[in-house]
Coordinates of C-alpha atoms in Angstrom, one line a residue:
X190 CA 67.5 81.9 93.3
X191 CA 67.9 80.7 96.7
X192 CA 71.3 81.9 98.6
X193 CA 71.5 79.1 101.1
X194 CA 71.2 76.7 98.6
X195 CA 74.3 78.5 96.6
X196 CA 75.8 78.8 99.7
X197 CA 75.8 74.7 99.9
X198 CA 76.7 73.9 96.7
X199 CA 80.0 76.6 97.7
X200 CA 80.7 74.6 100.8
X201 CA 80.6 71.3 98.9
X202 CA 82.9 72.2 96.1
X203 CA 86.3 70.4 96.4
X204 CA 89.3 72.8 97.9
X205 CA 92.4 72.6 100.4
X206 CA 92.5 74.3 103.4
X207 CA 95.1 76.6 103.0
X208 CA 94.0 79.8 104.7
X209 CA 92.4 80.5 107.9
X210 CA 88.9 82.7 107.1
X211 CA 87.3 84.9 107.8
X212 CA 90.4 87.5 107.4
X213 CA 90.2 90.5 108.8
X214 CA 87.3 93.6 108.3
X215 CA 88.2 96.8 109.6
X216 CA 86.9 100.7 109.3
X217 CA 88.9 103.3 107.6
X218 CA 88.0 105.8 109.9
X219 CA 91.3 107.5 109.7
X220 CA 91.6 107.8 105.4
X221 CA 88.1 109.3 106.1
X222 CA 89.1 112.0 108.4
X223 CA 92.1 112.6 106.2
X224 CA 89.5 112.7 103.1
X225 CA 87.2 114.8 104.8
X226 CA 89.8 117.6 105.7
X227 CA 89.7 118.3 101.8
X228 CA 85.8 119.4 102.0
X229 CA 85.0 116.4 100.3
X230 CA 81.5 114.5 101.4
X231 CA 83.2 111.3 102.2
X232 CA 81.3 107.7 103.1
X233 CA 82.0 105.4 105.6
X234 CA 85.0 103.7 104.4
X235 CA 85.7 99.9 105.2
X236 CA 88.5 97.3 104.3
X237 CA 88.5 93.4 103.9
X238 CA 91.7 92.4 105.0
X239 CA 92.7 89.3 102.4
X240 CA 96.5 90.6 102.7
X241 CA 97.0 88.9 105.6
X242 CA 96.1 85.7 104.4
X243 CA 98.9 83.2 105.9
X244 CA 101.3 81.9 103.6
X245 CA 103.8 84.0 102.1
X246 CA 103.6 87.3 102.4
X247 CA 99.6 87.3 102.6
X248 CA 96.9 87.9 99.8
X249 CA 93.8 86.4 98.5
X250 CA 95.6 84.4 95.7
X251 CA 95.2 81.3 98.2
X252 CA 91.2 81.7 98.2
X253 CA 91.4 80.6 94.5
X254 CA 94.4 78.0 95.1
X255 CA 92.3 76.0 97.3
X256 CA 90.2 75.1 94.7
X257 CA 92.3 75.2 91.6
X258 CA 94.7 73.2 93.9
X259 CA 92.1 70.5 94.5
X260 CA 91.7 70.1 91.3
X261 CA 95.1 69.7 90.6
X262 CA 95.5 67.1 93.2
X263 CA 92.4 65.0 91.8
X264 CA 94.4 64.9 88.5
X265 CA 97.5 63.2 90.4
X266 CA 99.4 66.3 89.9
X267 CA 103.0 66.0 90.9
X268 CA 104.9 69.6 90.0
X269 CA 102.8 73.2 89.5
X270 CA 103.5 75.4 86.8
X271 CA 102.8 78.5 87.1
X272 CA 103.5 82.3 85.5
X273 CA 103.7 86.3 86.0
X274 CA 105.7 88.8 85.7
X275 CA 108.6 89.4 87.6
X276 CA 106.8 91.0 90.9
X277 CA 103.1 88.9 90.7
X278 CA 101.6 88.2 93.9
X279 CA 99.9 85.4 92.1
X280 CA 103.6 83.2 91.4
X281 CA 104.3 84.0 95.5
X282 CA 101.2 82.5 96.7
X283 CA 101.3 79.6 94.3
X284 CA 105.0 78.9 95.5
X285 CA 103.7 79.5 99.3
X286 CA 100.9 76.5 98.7
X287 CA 103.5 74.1 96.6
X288 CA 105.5 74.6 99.9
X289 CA 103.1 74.1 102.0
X290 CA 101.8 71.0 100.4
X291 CA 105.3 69.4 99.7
X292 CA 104.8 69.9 95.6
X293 CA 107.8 71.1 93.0
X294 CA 106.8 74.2 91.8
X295 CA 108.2 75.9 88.7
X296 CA 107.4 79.4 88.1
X297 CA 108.0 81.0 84.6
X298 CA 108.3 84.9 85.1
X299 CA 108.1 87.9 82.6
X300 CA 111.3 90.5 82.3
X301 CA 110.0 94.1 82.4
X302 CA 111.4 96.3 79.9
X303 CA 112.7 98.5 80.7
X304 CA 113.3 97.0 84.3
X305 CA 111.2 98.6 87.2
X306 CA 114.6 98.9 88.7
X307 CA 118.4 98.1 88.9
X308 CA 117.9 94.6 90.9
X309 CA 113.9 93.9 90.0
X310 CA 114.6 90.8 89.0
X311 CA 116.3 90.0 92.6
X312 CA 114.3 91.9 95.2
X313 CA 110.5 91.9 96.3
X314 CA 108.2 88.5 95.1
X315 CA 110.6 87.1 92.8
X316 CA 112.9 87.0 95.7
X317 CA 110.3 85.3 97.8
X318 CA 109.6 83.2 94.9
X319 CA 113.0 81.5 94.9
X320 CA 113.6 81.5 99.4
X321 CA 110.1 79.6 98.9
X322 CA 111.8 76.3 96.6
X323 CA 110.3 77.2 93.4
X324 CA 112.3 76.9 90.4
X325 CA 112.5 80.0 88.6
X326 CA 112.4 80.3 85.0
X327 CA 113.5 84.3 83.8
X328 CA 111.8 84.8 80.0
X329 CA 112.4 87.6 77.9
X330 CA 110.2 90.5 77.4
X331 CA 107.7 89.8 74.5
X332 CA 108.8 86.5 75.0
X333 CA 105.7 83.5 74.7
X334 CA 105.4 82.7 78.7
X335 CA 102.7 80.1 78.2
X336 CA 104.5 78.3 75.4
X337 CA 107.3 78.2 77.6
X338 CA 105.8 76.6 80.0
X339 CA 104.1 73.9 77.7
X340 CA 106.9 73.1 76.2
X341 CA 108.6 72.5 79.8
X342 CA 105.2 70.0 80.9
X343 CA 105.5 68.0 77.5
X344 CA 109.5 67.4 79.1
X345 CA 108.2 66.4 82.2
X346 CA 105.3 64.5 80.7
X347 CA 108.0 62.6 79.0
X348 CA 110.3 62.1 82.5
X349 CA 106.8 60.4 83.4
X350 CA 105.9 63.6 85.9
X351 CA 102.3 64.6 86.2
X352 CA 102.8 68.5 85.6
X353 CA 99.5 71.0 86.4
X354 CA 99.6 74.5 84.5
X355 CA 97.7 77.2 86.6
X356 CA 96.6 79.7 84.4
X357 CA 97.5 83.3 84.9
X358 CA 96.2 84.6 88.0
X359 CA 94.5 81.3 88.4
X360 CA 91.6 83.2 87.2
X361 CA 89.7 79.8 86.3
X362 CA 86.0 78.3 87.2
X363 CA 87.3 76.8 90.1
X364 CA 89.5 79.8 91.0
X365 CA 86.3 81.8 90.9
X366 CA 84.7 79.8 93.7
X367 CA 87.4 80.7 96.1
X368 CA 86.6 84.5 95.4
X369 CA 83.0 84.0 95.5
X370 CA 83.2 82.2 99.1
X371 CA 85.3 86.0 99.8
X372 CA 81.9 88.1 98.6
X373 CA 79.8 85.8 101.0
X374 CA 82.2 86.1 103.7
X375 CA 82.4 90.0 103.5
X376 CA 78.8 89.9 103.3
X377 CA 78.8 88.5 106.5
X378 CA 80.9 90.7 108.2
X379 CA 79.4 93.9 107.0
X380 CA 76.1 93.1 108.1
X381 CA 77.7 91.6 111.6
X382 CA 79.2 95.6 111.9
X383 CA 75.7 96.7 111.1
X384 CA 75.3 97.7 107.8
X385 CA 75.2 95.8 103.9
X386 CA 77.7 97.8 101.5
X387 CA 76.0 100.0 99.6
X388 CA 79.1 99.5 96.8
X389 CA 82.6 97.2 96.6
X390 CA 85.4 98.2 95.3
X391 CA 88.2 95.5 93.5
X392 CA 90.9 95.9 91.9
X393 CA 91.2 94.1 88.2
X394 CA 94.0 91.7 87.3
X395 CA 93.5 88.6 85.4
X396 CA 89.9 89.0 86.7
X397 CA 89.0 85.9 88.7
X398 CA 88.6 88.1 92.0
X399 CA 86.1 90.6 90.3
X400 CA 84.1 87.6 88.2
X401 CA 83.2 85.9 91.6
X402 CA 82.5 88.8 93.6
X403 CA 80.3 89.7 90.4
X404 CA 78.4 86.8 90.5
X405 CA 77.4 86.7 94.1
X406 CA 76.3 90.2 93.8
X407 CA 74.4 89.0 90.9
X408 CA 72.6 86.0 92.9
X409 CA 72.3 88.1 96.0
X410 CA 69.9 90.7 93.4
X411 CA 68.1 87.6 92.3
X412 CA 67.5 86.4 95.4
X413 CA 65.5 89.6 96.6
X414 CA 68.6 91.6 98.2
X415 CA 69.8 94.6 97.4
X416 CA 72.0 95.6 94.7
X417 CA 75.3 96.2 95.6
X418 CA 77.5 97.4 92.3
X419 CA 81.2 96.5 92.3
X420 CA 83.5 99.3 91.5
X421 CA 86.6 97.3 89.9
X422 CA 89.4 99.0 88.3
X423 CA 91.7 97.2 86.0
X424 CA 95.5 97.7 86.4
X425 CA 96.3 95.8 83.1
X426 CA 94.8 97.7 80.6
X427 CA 96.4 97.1 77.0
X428 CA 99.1 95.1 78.0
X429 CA 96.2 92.3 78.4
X430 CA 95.4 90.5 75.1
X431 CA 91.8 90.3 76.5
X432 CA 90.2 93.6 77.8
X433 CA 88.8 94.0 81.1
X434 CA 84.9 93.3 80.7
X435 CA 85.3 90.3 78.7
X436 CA 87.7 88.9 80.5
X437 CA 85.2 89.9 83.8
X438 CA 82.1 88.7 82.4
X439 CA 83.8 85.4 80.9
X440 CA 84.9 84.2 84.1
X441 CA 81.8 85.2 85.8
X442 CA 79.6 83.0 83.5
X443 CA 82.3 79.8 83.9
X444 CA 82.3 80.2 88.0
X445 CA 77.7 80.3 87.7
X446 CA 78.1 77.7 85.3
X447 CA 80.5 75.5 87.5
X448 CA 77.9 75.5 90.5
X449 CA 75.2 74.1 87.8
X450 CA 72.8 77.0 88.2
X451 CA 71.0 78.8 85.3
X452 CA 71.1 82.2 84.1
X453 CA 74.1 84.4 83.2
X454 CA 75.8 87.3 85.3
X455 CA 74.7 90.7 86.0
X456 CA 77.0 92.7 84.1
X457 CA 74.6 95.8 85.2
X458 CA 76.4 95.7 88.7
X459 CA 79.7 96.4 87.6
X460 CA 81.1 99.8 87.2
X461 CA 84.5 99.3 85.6
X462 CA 87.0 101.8 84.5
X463 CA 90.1 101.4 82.7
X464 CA 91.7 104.6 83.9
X465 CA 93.6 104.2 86.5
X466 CA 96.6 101.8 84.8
X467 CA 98.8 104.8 84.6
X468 CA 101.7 103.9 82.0
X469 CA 100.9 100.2 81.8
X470 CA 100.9 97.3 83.9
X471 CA 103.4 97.4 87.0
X472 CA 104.2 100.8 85.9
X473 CA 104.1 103.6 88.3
X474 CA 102.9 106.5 88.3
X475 CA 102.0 109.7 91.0
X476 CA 98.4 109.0 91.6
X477 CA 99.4 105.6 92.4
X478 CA 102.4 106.4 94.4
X479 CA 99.7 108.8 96.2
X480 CA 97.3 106.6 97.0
X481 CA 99.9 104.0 99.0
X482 CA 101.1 106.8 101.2
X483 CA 97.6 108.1 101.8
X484 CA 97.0 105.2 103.0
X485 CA 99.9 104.4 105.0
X486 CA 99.6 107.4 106.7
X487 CA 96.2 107.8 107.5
X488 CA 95.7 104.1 108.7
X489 CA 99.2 102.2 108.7
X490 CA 98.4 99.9 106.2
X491 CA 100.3 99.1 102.7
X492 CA 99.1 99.0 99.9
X493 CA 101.6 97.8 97.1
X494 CA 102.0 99.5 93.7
X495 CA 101.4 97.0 91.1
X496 CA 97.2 96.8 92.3
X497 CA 95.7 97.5 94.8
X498 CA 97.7 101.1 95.1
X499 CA 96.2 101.4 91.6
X500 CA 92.7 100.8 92.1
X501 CA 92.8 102.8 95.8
X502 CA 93.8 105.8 92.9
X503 CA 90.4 105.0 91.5
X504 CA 88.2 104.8 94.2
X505 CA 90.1 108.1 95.7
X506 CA 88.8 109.7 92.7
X507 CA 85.4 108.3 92.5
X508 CA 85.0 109.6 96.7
X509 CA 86.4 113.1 95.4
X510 CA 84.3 113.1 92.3
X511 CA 81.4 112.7 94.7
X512 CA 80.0 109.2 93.7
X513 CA 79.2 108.7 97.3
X514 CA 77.2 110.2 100.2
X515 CA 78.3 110.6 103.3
X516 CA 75.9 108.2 104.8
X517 CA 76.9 105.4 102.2
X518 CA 79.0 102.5 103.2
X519 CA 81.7 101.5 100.7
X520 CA 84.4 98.3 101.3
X521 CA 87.5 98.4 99.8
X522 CA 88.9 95.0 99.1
X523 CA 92.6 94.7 100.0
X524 CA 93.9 91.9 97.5
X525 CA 97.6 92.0 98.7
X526 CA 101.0 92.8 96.9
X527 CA 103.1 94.6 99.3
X528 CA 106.6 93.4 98.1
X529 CA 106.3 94.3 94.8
X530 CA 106.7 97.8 97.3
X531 CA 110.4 97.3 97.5
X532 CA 111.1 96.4 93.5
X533 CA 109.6 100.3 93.5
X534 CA 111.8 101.6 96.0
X535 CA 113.4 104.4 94.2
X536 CA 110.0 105.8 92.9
X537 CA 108.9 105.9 97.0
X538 CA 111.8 107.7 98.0

């Protein structure tokens, strides 16, 4: 396996410009002060910035829209459907880039029961959802989403419109490519700043993000560089039809498969747990709620509660439980999500 060559076939697959790259890469000198005060052997901490990506309110959603959206607009697509629940980053960003590219968007959006909240369904994405032009569709709890949103393309199929469904998350082949070209470009950075990560840690949603950084670890092993395992913790747990690792390890194998190259993933680089969900998806809960203010406080950054303040609980615990050494050198991937902060509010006061 030759890396420039992958690299190439990256660069040639089709995408939209929507971002401007690299994002930001920064030490966490100050969470590791604040870890260290504890007695705790603590590693050299690092963050990839992909929350201040520029449309919306930031996140690295818009890596896998550029080439899910190029896709879409090879197909003549002429509205975007789209769906999440209430407070998804995914819907925002997807609204952001219909925007942003002059296309209807229509967003179909899961009720939480019981409600995060008194005005959930008002405040934080959804709100940014609807200031952004997209049209919002509210769907009961338990209530079929995708069919929903079938249903509404076979209407607009009939109006003679040229509807595109993004799947969930837009955790598809081409969605893996954009989160792929994000492992590359943190690779880059780490070894401008001197060092190559001796782990990653992701946070798990509808698992796009962790299936392309899994397969260029992968072809970075193959090619005769290090190993570098991926610490991904999943914040959907059972509330996801598929679990974790097969959803992972599917998308994985369709993002290799899409850039024509042989083999199957590494699943022996991923280190995945499953207990850091708390209560359920977008549910709170005090580790969680610990983890944001940690960080907030020891470096002024926000986390948001839904993810990445979920998997920040995990890798808080894997430092304390001593997985790393001090002289390690572990990058924390910040995926976005901070209004879903203000849906919360009550739970942070």
């Amino acid at each position: 396996m030759d890396i420039m060559e992958l690299r190439t076939r990256l660069e040639e697959a089709p995408r939209i410009p929507l971002g401007v790259w690299p994002t930001p890469f920064m030490p966490m000198d100050g969470l590791r002060a604040r870890l260290s005060t504890e007695g705790i052997e603590c590693p050299r901490l690092w963050i990839k910035r992909e929350d201040m990506t520029p449309l919306g309110a930031g996140g690295n959603k818009i890596r896998k829209l550029e080439h899910v959206l190029a896709k879409a607009r090879a197909e003549g697509a002429d509205v975007l459907l789209n769906t999440g629940e209430v407070q998804s980053n995914q819907v925002v960003q997807t609204a952001a880039s219909a925007a942003h590219l002059g296309i209807p968007c229509e967003l179909f959006l899961g009720r939480t029961d019981p409600p995060l909240s008194e005005d959930d369904q008002e405040t934080g994405n959804i709100l940014l959802c609807r200031i952004l032009g997209a049209q919002v569709h509210l769907v009961p709890p338990g209530a079929d989403r995708g069919a929903a949103m079938r249903r509404r393309a076979e209407e607009l199929r009939a109006e003679g419109r040229h509807p595109y469904i993004i799947p969930r998350g837009s955790s598809t082949a081409e969605g893996a490519l954009g989160s792929l070209r994000c492992f590359f470009e943190l690779l880059d950075q780490a070894q401008a700043s001197g060092f190559t990560p001796d782990a990653i840690a992701v946070t798990v949603g509808s698992s796009g993000t962790t299936a392309g950084f899994l397969a260029g670890a992968h072809a970075l092993a193959l090619s005769g560089g290090p190993d570098i395992p991926l610490y991904a913790f999943d914040t959907f747990g059972t509330d996801y039809p598929v679990q974790a690792r097969e959803r992972i390890m599917a998308h994985a194998e369709e993002c290799w498969a899409s850039l024509a190259l042989p083999g199957i993933c590494g699943e022996r680089l991923l280190r995945l747990s499953c207990d850091f969900v708390g209560p359920g998806y977008s549910r709170p809960y005090p580790g969680m709620i610990e983890a944001v203010r940690l960080v907030a406080q020891s470096e002024g950054i926000v986390l948001d509660p839904n993810y990445t303040g979920k998997s920040m609980a995990g890798l808080l615990d894997a430092i304390r439980k001593g997985a790393f050494t001090a002289d390690q050198h572990v990058v924390y991937l910040h995926t976005g999500g901070l209004p879903a902060l203000f849906a919360m509010r009550r739970h942070f006061a």
